Coordinates of C-alpha atoms in Angstrom, one line a residue:
M24 CA -29.2 2.4 17.9
E25 CA -26.8 0.7 20.3
R26 CA -26.8 -3.1 20.8
E27 CA -25.9 -4.4 24.2
V28 CA -23.5 -7.4 24.4
A29 CA -21.5 -8.8 27.3
T30 CA -18.3 -9.4 25.4
L31 CA -17.4 -8.3 21.9
I32 CA -14.7 -10.2 20.0
I33 CA -13.2 -8.5 17.0
G34 CA -11.8 -10.9 14.5
A35 CA -12.6 -14.6 13.6
G36 CA -9.1 -15.8 12.9
P37 CA -7.3 -18.2 15.3
A38 CA -7.1 -15.8 18.2
G39 CA -10.8 -14.7 18.0
L40 CA -12.0 -18.3 17.6
A41 CA -9.8 -19.5 20.5
V42 CA -11.2 -16.8 22.9
A43 CA -14.7 -17.6 21.7
A44 CA -14.3 -21.3 22.4
C45 CA -12.9 -20.7 25.9
L46 CA -15.8 -18.4 26.7
R47 CA -18.2 -21.0 25.3
R48 CA -16.7 -23.6 27.6
L49 CA -17.3 -21.3 30.6
G50 CA -20.8 -20.5 29.6
A51 CA -20.1 -16.8 29.0
P52 CA -22.1 -14.9 26.4
F53 CA -20.2 -13.2 23.5
L54 CA -20.5 -11.9 20.0
V55 CA -17.8 -12.1 17.3
V56 CA -17.6 -9.7 14.4
E57 CA -15.4 -10.4 11.4
R58 CA -14.9 -8.1 8.4
A59 CA -14.3 -11.0 5.9
A60 CA -16.9 -13.4 4.6
R61 CA -15.5 -16.4 6.4
V62 CA -13.6 -17.5 9.5
G63 CA -9.8 -17.8 9.2
A64 CA -9.9 -15.4 6.3
S65 CA -6.1 -14.7 6.2
W66 CA -5.4 -18.3 5.6
H67 CA -7.6 -18.3 2.5
R68 CA -5.5 -15.4 1.2
H69 CA -2.1 -16.9 1.9
Y70 CA 0.1 -18.4 -0.9
D71 CA -0.6 -21.9 -2.0
R72 CA 2.6 -23.6 -0.7
L73 CA 2.3 -22.2 2.8
H74 CA 2.7 -24.6 5.7
L75 CA 2.9 -23.9 9.4
H76 CA 6.5 -23.6 10.5
T77 CA 5.6 -24.9 13.9
A78 CA 4.6 -28.5 14.6
K79 CA 0.9 -29.3 15.1
A80 CA 1.6 -30.7 18.6
H81 CA 2.3 -27.1 19.7
S82 CA -0.1 -25.3 17.4
A83 CA -3.6 -26.5 18.3
L84 CA -6.1 -24.1 19.7
P85 CA -7.7 -24.8 23.1
Y86 CA -9.7 -28.0 23.6
L87 CA -9.4 -29.4 20.0
D88 CA -6.4 -31.1 18.6
F89 CA -5.5 -31.4 15.0
P90 CA -6.8 -34.7 13.4
P91 CA -4.2 -37.5 13.4
A92 CA -4.2 -37.4 9.5
V93 CA -2.9 -33.9 9.4
S94 CA 0.8 -33.6 8.7
R95 CA 3.3 -32.6 11.4
Y96 CA 3.5 -29.1 9.8
P97 CA -0.1 -28.4 8.6
S98 CA -0.6 -27.1 5.1
R99 CA -2.6 -24.0 4.3
E100 CA -5.6 -26.2 3.3
Q101 CA -5.3 -28.2 6.5
M102 CA -5.3 -25.0 8.6
I103 CA -8.4 -23.7 6.8
S104 CA -10.1 -27.0 7.4
Y105 CA -9.1 -27.0 11.1
L106 CA -10.3 -23.5 11.7
E107 CA -13.6 -24.1 10.1
R108 CA -14.0 -27.3 12.0
Y109 CA -13.1 -25.5 15.2
A110 CA -15.8 -22.9 14.7
R111 CA -18.4 -25.6 14.1
H112 CA -17.2 -27.6 17.1
F113 CA -17.7 -24.8 19.5
D114 CA -20.7 -23.3 17.7
V115 CA -19.0 -20.0 17.0
T116 CA -21.0 -18.1 14.4
P117 CA -19.5 -14.7 13.8
Q118 CA -21.3 -11.7 12.2
L119 CA -19.5 -12.0 8.9
G120 CA -18.8 -9.1 6.6
E121 CA -19.0 -6.7 9.5
E122 CA -15.8 -4.6 10.0
A123 CA -15.0 -2.9 13.3
Q124 CA -14.2 0.8 12.7
S125 CA -13.5 2.2 16.1
V126 CA -13.4 1.3 19.8
R127 CA -13.7 3.9 22.6
A128 CA -14.3 3.9 26.3
V129 CA -17.5 5.6 27.6
E130 CA -19.1 5.5 31.1
G131 CA -17.4 2.3 32.3
A132 CA -18.1 0.4 29.1
W133 CA -16.8 0.2 25.6
L134 CA -18.5 1.4 22.4
T135 CA -17.5 -0.3 19.2
T136 CA -18.7 1.1 15.9
T137 CA -18.8 -1.3 13.0
T138 CA -20.1 -1.1 9.4
A139 CA -23.4 -2.5 10.6
G140 CA -24.0 -0.6 13.9
V141 CA -22.8 0.2 17.4
Y142 CA -22.2 -2.2 20.3
R143 CA -21.9 -1.4 24.0
S144 CA -20.1 -4.0 25.9
R145 CA -18.3 -4.6 29.3
Q146 CA -15.4 -6.2 27.5
V147 CA -13.8 -5.9 24.1
I148 CA -11.3 -8.4 22.8
I149 CA -9.3 -7.3 19.9
A150 CA -8.2 -10.4 17.9
T151 CA -7.6 -8.9 14.5
G152 CA -4.2 -10.5 14.1
Y153 CA -0.6 -9.5 14.2
N154 CA -0.3 -9.7 10.4
A155 CA -3.3 -7.6 9.5
V156 CA -2.0 -4.8 7.2
P157 CA 0.7 -5.4 4.5
H158 CA 3.8 -3.4 4.9
V159 CA 4.8 -2.0 1.5
P160 CA 8.0 0.0 1.5
A161 CA 9.0 2.2 -1.4
W162 CA 12.4 3.1 -3.1
P163 CA 13.5 5.8 -5.4
G164 CA 12.6 5.0 -9.0
Q165 CA 10.1 2.3 -8.0
Q166 CA 7.4 3.9 -10.1
H167 CA 9.4 3.3 -13.2
F168 CA 9.9 -0.4 -12.8
R169 CA 8.1 -2.1 -15.7
G170 CA 7.5 -5.5 -14.2
P171 CA 5.0 -6.5 -11.5
I172 CA 5.8 -5.5 -7.9
L173 CA 3.5 -7.5 -5.6
H174 CA 3.4 -7.9 -1.8
S175 CA 3.6 -11.5 -0.5
S176 CA -0.1 -11.1 0.5
E177 CA -0.9 -11.0 -3.3
Y178 CA 1.4 -13.9 -4.3
R179 CA -0.2 -17.3 -4.9
N180 CA 2.4 -19.5 -6.6
G181 CA 5.4 -19.3 -8.9
E182 CA 3.8 -20.5 -12.1
P183 CA 3.3 -17.0 -13.6
F184 CA 7.1 -16.3 -13.1
R185 CA 8.4 -19.4 -14.7
G186 CA 11.7 -18.6 -16.5
Q187 CA 11.8 -15.1 -15.1
R188 CA 14.3 -13.3 -13.0
V189 CA 12.5 -12.6 -9.7
L190 CA 13.8 -10.5 -6.7
V191 CA 12.3 -11.5 -3.3
V192 CA 12.7 -8.6 -0.9
G193 CA 12.9 -9.8 2.7
F194 CA 14.3 -12.8 4.5
G195 CA 11.5 -13.8 6.9
N196 CA 9.6 -17.1 6.8
S197 CA 7.3 -15.9 4.0
G198 CA 10.3 -14.7 1.9
G199 CA 12.2 -17.9 2.4
E200 CA 9.3 -20.2 1.4
I201 CA 8.2 -18.0 -1.5
A202 CA 11.8 -18.1 -2.8
I203 CA 11.7 -22.0 -2.7
D204 CA 8.3 -21.9 -4.5
L205 CA 9.6 -19.7 -7.2
H206 CA 12.7 -21.9 -7.7
E207 CA 10.5 -25.0 -7.9
H208 CA 8.5 -23.3 -10.6
G209 CA 11.5 -22.5 -12.7
A210 CA 12.2 -18.9 -11.8
R211 CA 15.7 -17.5 -11.3
V212 CA 15.6 -16.2 -7.7
T213 CA 17.6 -13.6 -5.9
M214 CA 16.8 -12.4 -2.3
S215 CA 17.4 -8.9 -1.0
V216 CA 18.6 -9.2 2.6
R217 CA 18.9 -5.7 4.1
G218 CA 20.3 -6.4 7.5
A219 CA 21.7 -9.1 9.8
V220 CA 19.6 -12.2 10.2
N221 CA 19.1 -15.1 12.5
V222 CA 18.3 -18.5 11.0
V223 CA 17.2 -21.7 12.8
P224 CA 16.4 -25.1 11.4
R225 CA 12.9 -26.3 11.5
E226 CA 14.1 -29.5 13.2
V227 CA 17.1 -30.7 15.0
L228 CA 17.7 -34.5 14.7
G229 CA 14.0 -34.9 14.0
V230 CA 12.9 -32.8 16.9
P231 CA 10.9 -29.6 16.0
I232 CA 12.8 -26.5 16.8
L233 CA 9.8 -25.2 18.7
T234 CA 10.1 -28.1 21.1
V235 CA 13.7 -27.1 21.7
S236 CA 12.6 -23.4 22.2
I237 CA 9.9 -24.4 24.7
A238 CA 12.5 -26.5 26.7
L239 CA 14.8 -23.5 26.8
S240 CA 12.1 -20.9 27.6
R241 CA 12.8 -21.1 31.4
L242 CA 16.3 -19.9 30.9
P243 CA 17.3 -16.2 30.5
A244 CA 17.3 -15.4 26.7
A245 CA 21.0 -14.9 26.5
I246 CA 21.7 -18.2 28.3
A247 CA 19.2 -20.0 26.1
D248 CA 21.0 -18.6 23.0
L249 CA 24.3 -19.6 24.3
V250 CA 23.1 -23.2 24.9
S251 CA 21.5 -23.5 21.5
A252 CA 24.4 -21.9 19.5
P253 CA 26.4 -25.1 19.0
I254 CA 23.3 -26.9 17.8
L255 CA 22.7 -24.1 15.2
R256 CA 26.3 -24.2 14.0
M257 CA 26.1 -28.0 13.7
T258 CA 22.9 -28.0 11.6
L259 CA 23.4 -24.8 9.5
G260 CA 27.1 -24.4 9.3
D261 CA 28.8 -21.0 8.9
L262 CA 26.3 -18.7 7.2
S263 CA 28.7 -15.8 6.8
R264 CA 30.3 -17.7 3.9
L265 CA 26.9 -17.3 2.1
G266 CA 26.9 -13.6 2.6
F267 CA 24.7 -13.4 5.7
R268 CA 25.6 -11.2 8.7
R269 CA 24.7 -12.4 12.2
P270 CA 23.0 -10.0 14.6
P271 CA 24.6 -9.1 17.9
L272 CA 21.7 -10.9 19.7
G273 CA 20.8 -14.6 19.3
P274 CA 17.4 -15.7 18.0
I275 CA 15.7 -15.9 21.4
A276 CA 17.1 -12.7 22.7
L277 CA 16.3 -10.9 19.5
I278 CA 12.6 -12.0 19.6
K279 CA 12.4 -10.8 23.2
A280 CA 14.0 -7.4 22.4
T281 CA 12.4 -6.7 19.0
S282 CA 9.6 -9.3 18.3
R283 CA 11.6 -10.3 15.2
I284 CA 11.2 -14.0 14.4
P285 CA 14.2 -15.7 12.8
L286 CA 14.0 -17.5 9.5
I287 CA 12.9 -21.1 10.3
D288 CA 14.7 -22.8 7.5
I289 CA 12.8 -25.4 5.4
G290 CA 15.3 -25.6 2.5
T291 CA 16.1 -22.0 1.6
I292 CA 19.7 -22.2 3.0
R293 CA 20.4 -25.3 1.0
L294 CA 19.3 -23.6 -2.2
V295 CA 21.5 -20.6 -1.5
R296 CA 24.4 -22.9 -0.7
D297 CA 23.8 -24.8 -4.0
G298 CA 23.7 -21.5 -6.0
H299 CA 20.0 -21.7 -6.9
I300 CA 19.1 -18.6 -4.9
G301 CA 21.3 -15.5 -5.0
I302 CA 21.8 -13.2 -2.1
R303 CA 22.1 -9.4 -2.4
G304 CA 22.0 -6.6 0.2
G305 CA 19.5 -3.9 0.7
I306 CA 17.9 -1.9 -2.2
D307 CA 19.1 1.6 -3.1
S308 CA 16.9 2.4 -6.1
M309 CA 15.1 1.0 -9.1
S310 CA 14.9 1.7 -12.8
E311 CA 12.6 0.4 -15.6
T312 CA 14.2 -3.0 -15.7
A313 CA 16.9 -3.1 -12.9
V314 CA 17.4 -2.8 -9.2
T315 CA 20.5 -1.1 -7.8
F316 CA 21.6 -2.4 -4.4
V317 CA 23.4 -0.5 -1.6
D318 CA 26.7 -1.9 -2.6
G319 CA 26.4 -0.2 -6.0
A320 CA 25.7 -3.4 -8.0
S321 CA 22.8 -3.4 -10.5
R322 CA 20.9 -6.4 -11.6
H323 CA 18.0 -6.9 -14.1
F324 CA 14.7 -8.4 -12.9
D325 CA 11.4 -9.2 -14.5
A326 CA 9.4 -9.1 -11.2
I327 CA 9.7 -8.2 -7.6
V328 CA 7.9 -9.9 -4.6
L329 CA 7.9 -7.9 -1.4
A330 CA 8.1 -10.3 1.5
T331 CA 8.3 -7.2 3.8
G332 CA 5.9 -8.3 6.4
F333 CA 2.8 -6.9 8.0
R334 CA 1.7 -4.5 10.7
P335 CA -1.1 -5.2 13.3
G336 CA -2.9 -2.0 12.5
V337 CA -4.7 -2.0 15.9
E338 CA -4.2 1.7 16.5
R339 CA -6.7 2.6 13.8
L340 CA -9.5 1.1 16.0
L341 CA -8.6 3.1 19.1
E342 CA -9.8 6.5 18.2
E343 CA -10.2 8.0 21.7
S344 CA -6.7 9.4 22.4
N345 CA -3.0 9.0 22.1
S346 CA -2.8 7.7 25.6
L347 CA -5.2 4.8 24.9
R348 CA -3.2 3.9 21.8
S349 CA 0.0 4.1 23.8
A350 CA -1.5 1.9 26.5
S351 CA -2.6 -0.6 24.0
A352 CA 0.8 -0.9 22.4
T353 CA 2.4 -1.3 25.9
S354 CA -0.1 -4.0 27.0
R355 CA 0.4 -5.9 23.8
R356 CA 4.2 -5.7 24.0
D357 CA 4.4 -6.6 27.7
R358 CA 1.6 -9.1 27.6
A359 CA -0.5 -7.3 30.2
I360 CA -3.6 -8.8 28.6
G361 CA -6.4 -6.9 30.1
E362 CA -6.9 -3.1 30.8
A363 CA -10.3 -2.1 32.2
G364 CA -12.1 -4.6 30.0
L365 CA -10.0 -4.1 26.9
Y366 CA -8.1 -7.2 25.9
F367 CA -5.7 -8.2 23.1
C368 CA -5.1 -11.8 21.8
G369 CA -2.7 -12.8 19.1
F370 CA -0.2 -10.0 19.3
F371 CA 2.4 -11.4 21.6
V372 CA 5.5 -12.7 19.8
S373 CA 7.8 -15.2 21.6
A374 CA 10.1 -18.0 20.8
T375 CA 7.6 -20.6 21.9
G376 CA 5.2 -20.1 18.9
M377 CA 2.4 -17.6 18.2
L378 CA -0.4 -20.2 18.0
R379 CA 0.7 -21.8 21.3
D380 CA 0.7 -18.3 22.9
I381 CA -2.7 -17.6 21.4
A382 CA -4.1 -20.8 23.1
S383 CA -2.6 -19.8 26.4
D384 CA -3.7 -16.2 26.2
A385 CA -7.2 -17.2 25.2
R386 CA -7.7 -19.3 28.3
L387 CA -6.3 -16.5 30.5
I388 CA -8.6 -13.9 28.9
A389 CA -11.7 -16.1 29.3
A390 CA -10.8 -16.6 32.9
Q391 CA -10.4 -12.9 33.5
V392 CA -13.6 -12.1 31.7
T393 CA -15.6 -14.6 33.7
G394 CA -13.8 -14.3 37.0
V395 CA -12.9 -18.0 37.0
A396 CA -9.5 -18.5 38.6

């Protein structure tokens, strides 16, 4: 039996909650379904040490700021508290434990099948998150490695690895912070960095790097990178001396071209410079106790943490046709937010901060859904 709803929101993380709050402010009816048992579920699963890499001044969701007592870069616990408070403040009560399985267009509406039933709605807003599905690569011989190999989504803290040789694969923000955490818990840390990387400081002379990026966002990406290059050199020094290769594009241009976020450095580079974190290239193969890198060097490790990122996984919901999947990917990439009542929130990656973009897109989606200019 189908249930009629005006607007169905899939996901009760920051994006889903933001859209729901904006619709609530405009008096528009909606229903939120969430596969987990609580709002902001991904934040409950993240590693203990995690903090936002963007300042709270640019990271609040619409119509509710972070409390004054929250630190400039909110912790995992503070983010969980904020999201739960946000849901209460706007009276957003999702259908928890209900997973969306498919979304398809039918007769001018959308049919969404979940684990609990079928919904017919004029609008569907997919807000399942950019980092929904762990990306777990494989290498020759990996099955023979005797130690634990875990994705960053399974990592909690470095205590189980005290005194061990740990390889962190990947040089994004999760990898950089996990490497710090492992070092602080007494592990001997090496990072596998496969390709060229951009690195930016979290702050420049006490000013959050996101504030700088927002100020530069009106400029063409190549010009913005040219303007910021002397600042990065001044704060980070010559990273090629540490074994890093610089991409042909600067941080802002690379985000625009590939959606790849640079490492926002919160201390990883200092630990590399001081010799506490080793840097190796990409992985070629594994054996029972060792990893061989593409340069032929082989090193022994007790454990491996895969900070290899996530995938949105949206395409699994769009069962209707390849053309619909292709249109969804294009709309998310180009930020054409609505397509015949199908909307995406929380998938656009820019240099001005994902939470900031979520807040902006949520307001725009709510205005489009309700017809409010």
